[in-house]
mmCIF file of C-alpha atoms in Angstrom:
data_model
loop_
_atom_site.group_PDB
_atom_site.id
_atom_site.type_symbol
_atom_site.label_atom_id
_atom_site.label_comp_id
_atom_site.label_asym_id
_atom_site.label_seq_id
_atom_site.Cartn_x
_atom_site.Cartn_y
_atom_site.Cartn_z
ATOM 1 C CA MET A 133 206.713 67.606 51.579
ATOM 2 C CA LYS A 134 204.025 69.836 52.993
ATOM 3 C CA ILE A 135 202.037 68.823 56.089
ATOM 4 C CA CYS A 136 198.919 70.623 57.306
ATOM 5 C CA VAL A 137 197.792 70.568 60.927
ATOM 6 C CA THR A 138 194.350 71.882 61.905
ATOM 7 C CA ALA A 139 194.727 74.422 64.723
ATOM 8 C CA LYS A 140 192.792 76.579 67.167
ATOM 9 C CA GLU A 141 195.172 79.555 66.727
ATOM 10 C CA SER A 142 197.848 80.588 64.277
ATOM 11 C CA GLY A 143 201.463 79.346 64.448
ATOM 12 C CA ILE A 144 203.173 76.104 65.407
ATOM 13 C CA ASP A 145 202.607 76.563 69.151
ATOM 14 C CA ALA A 146 198.836 76.658 68.713
ATOM 15 C CA GLN A 147 196.683 73.817 70.051
ATOM 16 C CA VAL A 148 195.559 71.213 67.537
ATOM 17 C CA GLU A 149 191.877 71.500 66.540
ATOM 18 C CA GLU A 150 190.238 68.086 66.253
ATOM 19 C CA ARG A 151 187.622 69.150 63.691
ATOM 20 C CA PHE A 152 188.781 69.362 60.095
ATOM 21 C CA GLY A 153 186.158 71.397 58.202
ATOM 22 C CA ARG A 154 185.466 73.742 61.101
ATOM 23 C CA ALA A 155 189.076 74.240 62.198
ATOM 24 C CA PRO A 156 189.673 77.989 62.654
ATOM 25 C CA TYR A 157 193.218 77.795 61.251
ATOM 26 C CA PHE A 158 195.356 75.551 59.070
ATOM 27 C CA VAL A 159 199.082 75.511 59.776
ATOM 28 C CA PHE A 160 201.147 74.349 56.783
ATOM 29 C CA ILE A 161 204.635 73.072 57.562
ATOM 30 C CA ASP A 162 207.283 72.436 54.915
ATOM 31 C CA GLU A 163 209.185 69.357 56.133
ATOM 32 C CA GLU A 164 212.348 70.209 54.184
ATOM 33 C CA THR A 165 212.767 73.857 55.167
ATOM 34 C CA GLY A 166 210.845 73.785 58.443
ATOM 35 C CA ASP A 167 208.891 76.878 57.370
ATOM 36 C CA ALA A 168 205.398 77.255 58.806
ATOM 37 C CA ALA A 169 202.569 79.321 57.330
ATOM 38 C CA THR A 170 199.100 79.779 58.819
ATOM 39 C CA VAL A 171 195.986 80.072 56.678
ATOM 40 C CA LEU A 172 192.726 81.376 58.185
ATOM 41 C CA ASN A 173 189.801 79.050 57.437
ATOM 42 C CA THR A 174 187.290 81.635 56.237
ATOM 43 C CA GLY A 175 184.669 78.947 55.709
ATOM 44 C CA ALA A 176 184.815 77.574 59.285
ATOM 45 C CA GLY A 177 181.489 79.142 60.282
ATOM 46 C CA GLY A 178 179.626 78.182 57.103
ATOM 47 C CA ALA A 179 176.295 76.381 57.147
ATOM 48 C CA GLY A 180 177.503 73.436 55.089
ATOM 49 C CA GLY A 181 180.133 72.182 52.694
ATOM 50 C CA VAL A 182 182.893 73.232 55.105
ATOM 51 C CA GLY A 183 184.745 69.921 54.730
ATOM 52 C CA ILE A 184 184.915 70.240 50.944
ATOM 53 C CA LYS A 185 185.998 73.888 51.127
ATOM 54 C CA SER A 186 188.731 72.916 53.588
ATOM 55 C CA ALA A 187 189.863 70.071 51.344
ATOM 56 C CA GLN A 188 190.127 72.646 48.547
ATOM 57 C CA ILE A 189 192.434 74.749 50.761
ATOM 58 C CA MET A 190 194.632 71.644 51.254
ATOM 59 C CA VAL A 191 194.823 71.150 47.473
ATOM 60 C CA ASP A 192 195.488 74.835 46.764
ATOM 61 C CA ASN A 193 198.300 74.940 49.314
ATOM 62 C CA GLY A 194 199.905 71.722 48.138
ATOM 63 C CA ALA A 195 199.520 69.675 51.343
ATOM 64 C CA LYS A 196 200.260 65.954 50.968
ATOM 65 C CA VAL A 197 199.470 65.072 54.572
ATOM 66 C CA VAL A 198 196.794 66.381 56.946
ATOM 67 C CA ILE A 199 196.902 65.918 60.712
ATOM 68 C CA THR A 200 193.565 66.483 62.441
ATOM 69 C CA GLY A 201 191.146 64.754 64.812
ATOM 70 C CA GLN A 202 188.560 63.521 62.368
ATOM 71 C CA VAL A 203 187.134 64.240 58.910
ATOM 72 C CA GLY A 204 183.542 64.028 57.707
ATOM 73 C CA GLY A 205 182.199 62.099 54.728
ATOM 74 C CA ASN A 206 182.436 64.784 52.038
ATOM 75 C CA ALA A 207 185.895 65.916 53.148
ATOM 76 C CA ASN A 208 186.884 62.268 53.144
ATOM 77 C CA SER A 209 185.801 61.897 49.482
ATOM 78 C CA ALA A 210 187.578 65.077 48.413
ATOM 79 C CA LEU A 211 190.810 64.358 50.291
ATOM 80 C CA SER A 212 191.068 60.799 49.039
ATOM 81 C CA ALA A 213 190.319 61.915 45.453
ATOM 82 C CA ALA A 214 193.135 64.429 45.809
ATOM 83 C CA GLY A 215 195.478 61.741 47.164
ATOM 84 C CA ILE A 216 196.047 63.512 50.493
ATOM 85 C CA ALA A 217 196.872 61.271 53.464
ATOM 86 C CA VAL A 218 195.047 61.959 56.745
ATOM 87 C CA TYR A 219 196.440 61.118 60.181
ATOM 88 C CA THR A 220 194.548 61.437 63.442
ATOM 89 C CA TYR A 221 196.024 63.218 66.449
ATOM 90 C CA ARG A 222 194.012 63.381 69.662
ATOM 91 C CA ALA A 223 196.659 63.935 72.322
ATOM 92 C CA GLY A 224 195.615 67.554 72.857
ATOM 93 C CA GLY A 225 199.077 69.026 72.206
ATOM 94 C CA SER A 226 200.388 71.763 69.947
ATOM 95 C CA VAL A 227 200.930 71.770 66.188
ATOM 96 C CA LYS A 228 204.647 71.223 66.879
ATOM 97 C CA ASP A 229 203.844 68.170 69.050
ATOM 98 C CA ALA A 230 201.574 66.738 66.351
ATOM 99 C CA VAL A 231 204.260 67.095 63.672
ATOM 100 C CA ALA A 232 206.846 65.466 65.965
ATOM 101 C CA ALA A 233 204.475 62.547 66.623
ATOM 102 C CA TYR A 234 203.862 62.188 62.876
ATOM 103 C CA GLN A 235 207.595 62.189 62.127
ATOM 104 C CA ALA A 236 208.166 59.621 64.887
ATOM 105 C CA GLY A 237 205.634 57.407 63.108
ATOM 106 C CA THR A 238 203.252 57.125 66.081
ATOM 107 C CA LEU A 239 200.135 58.601 64.446
ATOM 108 C CA GLN A 240 197.358 56.443 63.074
ATOM 109 C CA ARG A 241 196.513 56.942 59.417
ATOM 110 C CA ILE A 242 192.745 57.197 58.865
ATOM 111 C CA LEU A 243 192.722 57.920 55.136
ATOM 112 C CA MET B 293 140.331 80.671 46.418
ATOM 113 C CA GLN B 294 143.363 79.195 48.125
ATOM 114 C CA ILE B 295 143.034 77.973 51.697
ATOM 115 C CA VAL B 296 146.107 76.830 53.619
ATOM 116 C CA ILE B 297 146.007 74.544 56.654
ATOM 117 C CA ALA B 298 148.917 75.128 59.042
ATOM 118 C CA SER B 299 149.913 74.426 62.621
ATOM 119 C CA GLY B 300 152.987 75.369 64.538
ATOM 120 C CA LYS B 301 153.233 71.855 65.887
ATOM 121 C CA GLY B 302 153.267 68.377 64.368
ATOM 122 C CA GLY B 303 150.548 65.900 65.254
ATOM 123 C CA THR B 304 147.796 68.429 65.914
ATOM 124 C CA GLY B 305 145.471 67.070 63.250
ATOM 125 C CA LYS B 306 146.312 69.315 60.317
ATOM 126 C CA SER B 307 145.946 66.535 57.754
ATOM 127 C CA THR B 308 142.686 65.421 59.398
ATOM 128 C CA VAL B 309 141.239 68.902 58.966
ATOM 129 C CA ALA B 310 142.546 69.227 55.391
ATOM 130 C CA ALA B 311 141.222 65.821 54.294
ATOM 131 C CA ASN B 312 137.806 66.250 55.929
ATOM 132 C CA LEU B 313 137.399 69.804 54.674
ATOM 133 C CA ALA B 314 138.194 68.667 51.141
ATOM 134 C CA TRP B 315 135.944 65.590 51.353
ATOM 135 C CA SER B 316 132.906 67.503 52.557
ATOM 136 C CA ARG B 317 133.462 70.278 50.011
ATOM 137 C CA ALA B 318 133.802 67.724 47.204
ATOM 138 C CA GLN B 319 130.228 66.562 47.918
ATOM 139 C CA GLU B 320 129.049 69.929 46.569
ATOM 140 C CA ALA B 321 131.671 71.411 44.241
ATOM 141 C CA PRO B 322 135.092 70.692 42.710
ATOM 142 C CA VAL B 323 138.031 71.067 45.068
ATOM 143 C CA THR B 324 141.771 70.443 44.774
ATOM 144 C CA LEU B 325 143.651 69.207 47.810
ATOM 145 C CA VAL B 326 147.425 69.703 47.752
ATOM 146 C CA ASP B 327 149.774 67.904 50.144
ATOM 147 C CA CYS B 328 152.659 70.350 50.610
ATOM 148 C CA ASP B 329 154.242 68.368 53.444
ATOM 149 C CA VAL B 330 156.706 67.026 50.893
ATOM 150 C CA GLU B 331 159.009 65.352 53.406
ATOM 151 C CA GLU B 332 156.192 63.234 54.806
ATOM 152 C CA PRO B 333 153.104 63.443 52.606
ATOM 153 C CA ASN B 334 150.195 61.533 54.139
ATOM 154 C CA LEU B 335 146.912 62.792 52.658
ATOM 155 C CA HIS B 336 146.852 59.932 50.130
ATOM 156 C CA LEU B 337 146.406 57.548 53.067
ATOM 157 C CA PHE B 338 142.853 58.890 53.420
ATOM 158 C CA PHE B 339 142.218 58.348 49.705
ATOM 159 C CA PRO B 340 143.694 55.042 48.536
ATOM 160 C CA GLY B 341 143.942 54.374 44.818
ATOM 161 C CA GLY B 342 146.162 54.714 41.772
ATOM 162 C CA HIS B 343 148.061 57.810 40.794
ATOM 163 C CA THR B 344 150.028 59.361 37.951
ATOM 164 C CA ASP B 345 153.530 60.701 38.578
ATOM 165 C CA THR B 346 155.342 63.736 37.212
ATOM 166 C CA PRO B 347 159.012 64.134 38.099
ATOM 167 C CA VAL B 348 160.311 67.314 39.725
ATOM 168 C CA THR B 349 163.874 68.147 38.776
ATOM 169 C CA ARG B 350 166.476 70.730 39.620
ATOM 170 C CA LEU B 351 169.500 71.873 37.645
ATOM 171 C CA VAL B 352 173.040 71.015 38.696
ATOM 172 C CA PRO B 353 176.288 71.709 36.861
ATOM 173 C CA ALA B 354 177.882 69.317 34.369
ATOM 174 C CA PHE B 355 181.593 69.864 33.777
ATOM 175 C CA ASP B 356 183.180 69.506 30.334
ATOM 176 C CA SER B 357 186.609 68.088 31.118
ATOM 177 C CA GLU B 358 187.946 69.089 27.681
ATOM 178 C CA ARG B 359 187.154 72.752 28.133
ATOM 179 C CA CYS B 360 187.863 72.922 31.878
ATOM 180 C CA THR B 361 191.318 74.303 32.737
ATOM 181 C CA ARG B 362 190.933 73.566 36.491
ATOM 182 C CA CYS B 363 191.209 77.311 37.174
ATOM 183 C CA GLY B 364 189.049 76.885 40.302
ATOM 184 C CA ASP B 365 186.739 79.886 39.761
ATOM 185 C CA CYS B 366 183.613 77.734 40.151
ATOM 186 C CA GLY B 367 184.809 76.253 43.469
ATOM 187 C CA ARG B 368 185.745 79.678 44.847
ATOM 188 C CA PHE B 369 182.368 81.059 43.801
ATOM 189 C CA CYS B 370 180.294 78.233 45.361
ATOM 190 C CA ARG B 371 179.452 79.412 48.876
ATOM 191 C CA PHE B 372 177.982 76.013 49.709
ATOM 192 C CA GLY B 373 181.214 74.095 49.077
ATOM 193 C CA ALA B 374 179.636 71.813 46.496
ATOM 194 C CA ILE B 375 182.626 71.956 44.132
ATOM 195 C CA ALA B 376 186.266 71.055 44.770
ATOM 196 C CA VAL B 377 188.763 71.579 41.960
ATOM 197 C CA LEU B 378 191.719 69.198 42.047
ATOM 198 C CA LYS B 379 194.793 69.248 39.836
ATOM 199 C CA ASP B 380 193.388 66.713 37.421
ATOM 200 C CA ARG B 381 189.599 66.859 37.849
ATOM 201 C CA VAL B 382 186.578 68.578 39.380
ATOM 202 C CA LEU B 383 184.673 66.980 42.256
ATOM 203 C CA PHE B 384 180.996 67.842 42.502
ATOM 204 C CA PHE B 385 178.671 67.080 45.450
ATOM 205 C CA PRO B 386 175.068 67.327 44.172
ATOM 206 C CA GLU B 387 173.515 66.882 47.630
ATOM 207 C CA ILE B 388 174.890 70.204 48.870
ATOM 208 C CA CYS B 389 174.426 72.101 45.590
ATOM 209 C CA HIS B 390 171.661 74.727 45.849
ATOM 210 C CA SER B 391 171.141 74.859 42.052
ATOM 211 C CA CYS B 392 171.914 78.582 41.893
ATOM 212 C CA GLY B 393 173.660 78.275 38.519
ATOM 213 C CA GLY B 394 176.411 80.681 39.589
ATOM 214 C CA CYS B 395 179.258 78.288 38.741
ATOM 215 C CA ALA B 396 178.170 78.197 35.095
ATOM 216 C CA LEU B 397 178.058 82.008 35.029
ATOM 217 C CA VAL B 398 181.554 82.524 36.454
ATOM 218 C CA CYS B 399 183.279 79.810 34.381
ATOM 219 C CA PRO B 400 185.644 81.685 32.006
ATOM 220 C CA ASN B 401 185.871 78.720 29.607
ATOM 221 C CA ALA B 402 182.188 77.888 29.167
ATOM 222 C CA ALA B 403 182.967 74.427 30.516
ATOM 223 C CA ILE B 404 179.866 74.223 32.730
ATOM 224 C CA THR B 405 176.378 73.465 31.468
ATOM 225 C CA GLU B 406 173.335 72.659 33.585
ATOM 226 C CA ARG B 407 171.600 69.297 33.608
ATOM 227 C CA PRO B 408 168.417 68.237 35.421
ATOM 228 C CA ILE B 409 168.498 65.690 38.249
ATOM 229 C CA SER B 410 165.510 64.269 40.123
ATOM 230 C CA LEU B 411 164.440 66.013 43.302
ATOM 231 C CA GLY B 412 161.078 64.357 43.837
ATOM 232 C CA ARG B 413 157.737 63.898 42.133
ATOM 233 C CA ILE B 414 154.168 65.094 41.990
ATOM 234 C CA GLU B 415 151.548 62.359 42.454
ATOM 235 C CA GLU B 416 148.051 63.037 41.198
ATOM 236 C CA ARG B 417 144.892 61.186 42.231
ATOM 237 C CA HIS B 418 141.171 61.590 41.588
ATOM 238 C CA PRO B 419 139.577 59.784 44.555
ATOM 239 C CA LEU B 420 136.133 61.364 44.042
ATOM 240 C CA PRO B 421 134.539 62.870 40.916
ATOM 241 C CA GLU B 422 134.927 66.364 42.374
ATOM 242 C CA LEU B 423 138.176 65.834 44.294
ATOM 243 C CA ARG B 424 141.649 66.184 42.838
ATOM 244 C CA LEU B 425 144.519 65.263 45.167
ATOM 245 C CA ILE B 426 148.032 66.474 44.381
ATOM 246 C CA SER B 427 150.875 65.215 46.575
ATOM 247 C CA GLY B 428 154.387 66.626 46.524
ATOM 248 C CA VAL B 429 156.911 63.918 47.361
ATOM 249 C CA MET B 430 160.555 64.765 47.962
ATOM 250 C CA ASN B 431 163.256 62.160 47.335
ATOM 251 C CA GLU B 432 164.792 60.698 50.454
ATOM 252 C CA GLY B 433 168.089 62.340 51.323
ATOM 253 C CA GLU B 434 167.288 65.534 49.450
ATOM 254 C CA ALA B 435 167.977 68.636 51.558
ATOM 255 C CA VAL B 436 165.714 71.279 50.034
ATOM 256 C CA GLY B 437 162.019 70.613 49.407
ATOM 257 C CA ILE B 438 160.945 74.092 48.298
ATOM 258 C CA PRO B 439 160.966 73.312 44.533
ATOM 259 C CA VAL B 440 158.671 70.300 45.141
ATOM 260 C CA ILE B 441 156.243 72.532 47.073
ATOM 261 C CA GLN B 442 156.344 75.071 44.241
ATOM 262 C CA ALA B 443 155.698 72.340 41.667
ATOM 263 C CA ALA B 444 152.751 70.992 43.691
ATOM 264 C CA LYS B 445 151.222 74.482 43.971
ATOM 265 C CA GLU B 446 151.889 75.044 40.288
ATOM 266 C CA ALA B 447 150.048 71.808 39.389
ATOM 267 C CA ALA B 448 146.959 73.089 41.232
ATOM 268 C CA ALA B 449 147.187 76.668 39.961
ATOM 269 C CA GLY B 450 144.058 77.907 38.249
ATOM 270 C CA ASP B 451 141.685 75.495 40.004
ATOM 271 C CA ALA B 452 138.644 77.172 41.564
ATOM 272 C CA ALA B 453 139.069 75.926 45.140
ATOM 273 C CA ILE B 454 142.454 74.856 46.461
ATOM 274 C CA ILE B 455 143.218 73.505 49.932
ATOM 275 C CA LEU B 456 146.912 73.313 50.818
ATOM 276 C CA ASP B 457 148.142 71.128 53.679
ATOM 277 C CA SER B 458 151.451 72.573 54.912
ATOM 278 C CA SER B 459 154.221 70.832 56.819
ATOM 279 C CA PRO B 460 154.262 71.372 60.600
ATOM 280 C CA GLY B 461 156.321 74.097 62.231
ATOM 281 C CA THR B 462 157.148 77.580 60.985
ATOM 282 C CA ALA B 463 160.213 76.991 58.796
ATOM 283 C CA CYS B 464 160.796 77.782 55.102
ATOM 284 C CA PRO B 465 158.508 75.030 53.695
ATOM 285 C CA VAL B 466 155.566 76.435 55.697
ATOM 286 C CA ILE B 467 156.269 79.971 54.518
ATOM 287 C CA GLU B 468 156.546 78.753 50.922
ATOM 288 C CA THR B 469 153.156 77.025 51.291
ATOM 289 C CA VAL B 470 151.350 79.914 53.013
ATOM 290 C CA LYS B 471 152.687 82.545 50.603
ATOM 291 C CA GLY B 472 150.023 83.716 48.166
ATOM 292 C CA SER B 473 147.116 82.027 49.972
ATOM 293 C CA ASP B 474 143.843 83.853 50.654
ATOM 294 C CA VAL B 475 143.209 82.498 54.136
ATOM 295 C CA CYS B 476 144.861 80.239 56.706
ATOM 296 C CA VAL B 477 143.290 77.689 59.043
ATOM 297 C CA LEU B 478 145.533 77.184 62.088
ATOM 298 C CA VAL B 479 144.971 73.810 63.715
ATOM 299 C CA THR B 480 145.887 73.599 67.372
ATOM 300 C CA GLU B 481 145.216 71.556 70.468
ATOM 301 C CA ALA B 482 144.498 73.057 73.879
ATOM 302 C CA THR B 483 147.759 72.119 75.572
ATOM 303 C CA PRO B 484 150.639 74.402 76.631
ATOM 304 C CA PHE B 485 152.736 73.100 73.721
ATOM 305 C CA GLY B 486 149.871 73.573 71.295
ATOM 306 C CA LEU B 487 149.370 77.164 72.444
ATOM 307 C CA HIS B 488 153.076 77.959 72.319
ATOM 308 C CA ASP B 489 153.335 76.770 68.722
ATOM 309 C CA LEU B 490 150.025 78.373 67.735
ATOM 310 C CA LYS B 491 151.494 81.723 68.788
ATOM 311 C CA LEU B 492 154.515 81.209 66.537
ATOM 312 C CA ALA B 493 152.387 80.068 63.594
ATOM 313 C CA ALA B 494 149.939 82.983 64.021
ATOM 314 C CA GLU B 495 152.853 85.411 63.945
ATOM 315 C CA VAL B 496 154.258 83.924 60.733
ATOM 316 C CA VAL B 497 150.898 83.913 58.975
ATOM 317 C CA SER B 498 150.127 87.465 60.045
ATOM 318 C CA SER B 499 153.534 88.696 58.862
ATOM 319 C CA LEU B 500 152.726 87.207 55.456
ATOM 320 C CA GLY B 501 149.483 89.196 55.443
ATOM 321 C CA VAL B 502 147.180 86.166 55.322
ATOM 322 C CA PRO B 503 143.978 86.306 57.419
ATOM 323 C CA ALA B 504 143.689 83.367 59.811
ATOM 324 C CA CYS B 505 141.219 81.412 61.894
ATOM 325 C CA VAL B 506 141.596 78.529 64.334
ATOM 326 C CA VAL B 507 140.367 74.949 64.661
ATOM 327 C CA ILE B 508 140.874 73.342 68.078
ATOM 328 C CA ASN B 509 141.420 69.603 67.788
ATOM 329 C CA ARG B 510 141.074 67.108 70.677
ATOM 330 C CA SER B 511 139.048 69.735 72.507
ATOM 331 C CA CYS B 512 138.213 68.858 76.138
ATOM 332 C CA GLY B 513 136.256 72.008 76.876
ATOM 333 C CA ASP B 514 139.115 73.348 78.999
ATOM 334 C CA GLU B 515 140.833 75.763 76.669
ATOM 335 C CA ASP B 516 140.577 79.181 78.314
ATOM 336 C CA GLU B 517 144.158 80.145 77.584
ATOM 337 C CA THR B 518 143.909 79.226 73.893
ATOM 338 C CA GLU B 519 140.581 81.086 73.611
ATOM 339 C CA ALA B 520 142.024 84.146 75.363
ATOM 340 C CA PHE B 521 144.968 84.204 72.977
ATOM 341 C CA CYS B 522 142.667 83.897 69.951
ATOM 342 C CA ARG B 523 140.476 86.758 71.253
ATOM 343 C CA GLU B 524 143.486 89.022 71.795
ATOM 344 C CA GLN B 525 144.792 88.325 68.303
ATOM 345 C CA GLY B 526 141.402 88.563 66.606
ATOM 346 C CA LEU B 527 141.590 84.932 65.483
ATOM 347 C CA PRO B 528 138.072 83.456 65.245
ATOM 348 C CA VAL B 529 137.715 79.850 66.478
ATOM 349 C CA PHE B 530 135.518 78.250 63.804
ATOM 350 C CA LEU B 531 135.477 74.611 64.902
ATOM 351 C CA ARG B 532 136.193 72.406 67.895
ATOM 352 C CA ILE B 533 136.756 68.693 67.307
ATOM 353 C CA PRO B 534 136.187 66.952 70.626
ATOM 354 C CA PHE B 535 138.509 64.446 72.208
ATOM 355 C CA SER B 536 136.244 61.422 71.838
ATOM 356 C CA ARG B 537 136.586 57.679 71.555
ATOM 357 C CA GLU B 538 134.251 57.608 68.565
ATOM 358 C CA ILE B 539 136.323 60.111 66.565
ATOM 359 C CA ALA B 540 139.593 58.417 67.560
ATOM 360 C CA ALA B 541 138.236 55.071 66.328
ATOM 361 C CA VAL B 542 137.470 56.499 62.877
ATOM 362 C CA GLN B 543 140.898 58.192 62.698
ATOM 363 C CA ASN B 544 142.713 55.060 63.809
ATOM 364 C CA ARG B 545 141.422 53.037 60.908
ATOM 365 C CA GLY B 546 142.338 55.829 58.489
ATOM 366 C CA GLY B 547 138.751 56.950 58.028
ATOM 367 C CA LEU B 548 137.266 60.385 57.505
ATOM 368 C CA ILE B 549 134.961 61.673 60.222
ATOM 369 C CA SER B 550 133.094 63.815 57.666
ATOM 370 C CA ARG B 551 132.207 60.635 55.784
ATOM 371 C CA ASP B 552 131.866 58.082 58.575
ATOM 372 C CA LEU B 553 130.130 60.024 61.339
ATOM 373 C CA PRO B 554 126.770 61.768 60.994
ATOM 374 C CA ASP B 555 126.905 65.548 61.545
ATOM 375 C CA TRP B 556 130.575 65.945 60.669
ATOM 376 C CA GLN B 557 130.021 66.443 56.953
ATOM 377 C CA ALA B 558 127.832 69.421 57.782
ATOM 378 C CA ALA B 559 130.328 70.637 60.390
ATOM 379 C CA PHE B 560 133.178 70.698 57.860
ATOM 380 C CA ALA B 561 130.959 72.195 55.156
ATOM 381 C CA GLY B 562 130.122 74.910 57.690
ATOM 382 C CA LEU B 563 133.820 75.416 58.425
ATOM 383 C CA TYR B 564 134.455 75.815 54.703
ATOM 384 C CA GLU B 565 131.747 78.508 54.423
ATOM 385 C CA GLN B 566 133.126 80.405 57.414
ATOM 386 C CA VAL B 567 136.687 80.258 56.099
ATOM 387 C CA ILE B 568 135.616 81.571 52.687
ATOM 388 C CA ALA B 569 133.606 84.329 54.338
ATOM 389 C CA LEU B 570 136.641 85.343 56.409
ATOM 390 C CA ALA B 571 138.826 85.541 53.295
ATOM 391 C CA GLU B 572 136.254 87.697 51.539
ATOM 392 C CA VAL B 573 135.753 90.069 54.458
ATOM 393 C CA GLN B 574 139.486 90.622 54.804
ATOM 394 C CA ARG B 575 140.051 91.148 51.105
#
């Protein structure tokens, strides 16, 4: 299963970004293979609709789970319509830490 | 002749000037007053009575789920993020759609058509035999009011004398209102904030090539800085409305000083003449 973590930089050692739509990077991790791929969020600086555009990136990249700080209303609608689960991580650690916390079952599901 | 009333700042008395100017003019000749402050129209408060409504719509996409292959071209094209294409359906967010129609153009399967949705309405009133009041009213929650302003101006188009009341500030709705007008009346008050915003408004109006003049509201006789600025910029000050208990009392009960106080009908009629003369000189 593919997990996406919103990040401030690229790679699994990057710090988690708490904003979803305006996250600079999305790090996709394949739970089975452990492979990680970073996608630049080209829409992060947009005037509006950034949450929906980001949700589209989740769909296009096949994520089933998103780990971020919080999501806005439109992103919420799009992610739930797409059946993507959202977990909140606010411990200020790295992408790797967030995935470990998710796998340990300590993250709160918000969507 | 199209006169626009503007002010850089809210609460300066723009609607007061527009309503009184229109009322005094309507005693002599037909005039059309247009409320272009579509987010918060208030001119009808001066002229109670019934009205007729015309809806203002905009076009948004409608997706044909039979023809749609979920290719995602429309979502990639939409720079506003109004469309998300999922595996099994398309999600559309009308409140962030800018009605550009681009999604319908890029769809390779002709699965997108455009349908109208309500954006607001135009209210029309005839409070006096010679006065026509047109108010643009935007729906609550709508993000872009420009089409309502355009529809309100369109409804007045062709009338002999048109007075437009713009929204406060210097943003897009003000520019949309001022555009194409013959002359602008800038309403200000002699305070540091009033002067600051008058400067911004004067710059906008001048960059649109519209000649302007100034009305100082709540004048206390201590307005050297405002006067100096107007002199420098060649902006004639055509009227001063004093800060007085008598005027405030009329305003507070929603009255018109041109109707309720002697002398003010003539004062606003005089303002109208001066404004028209300015437009004709500059032409």
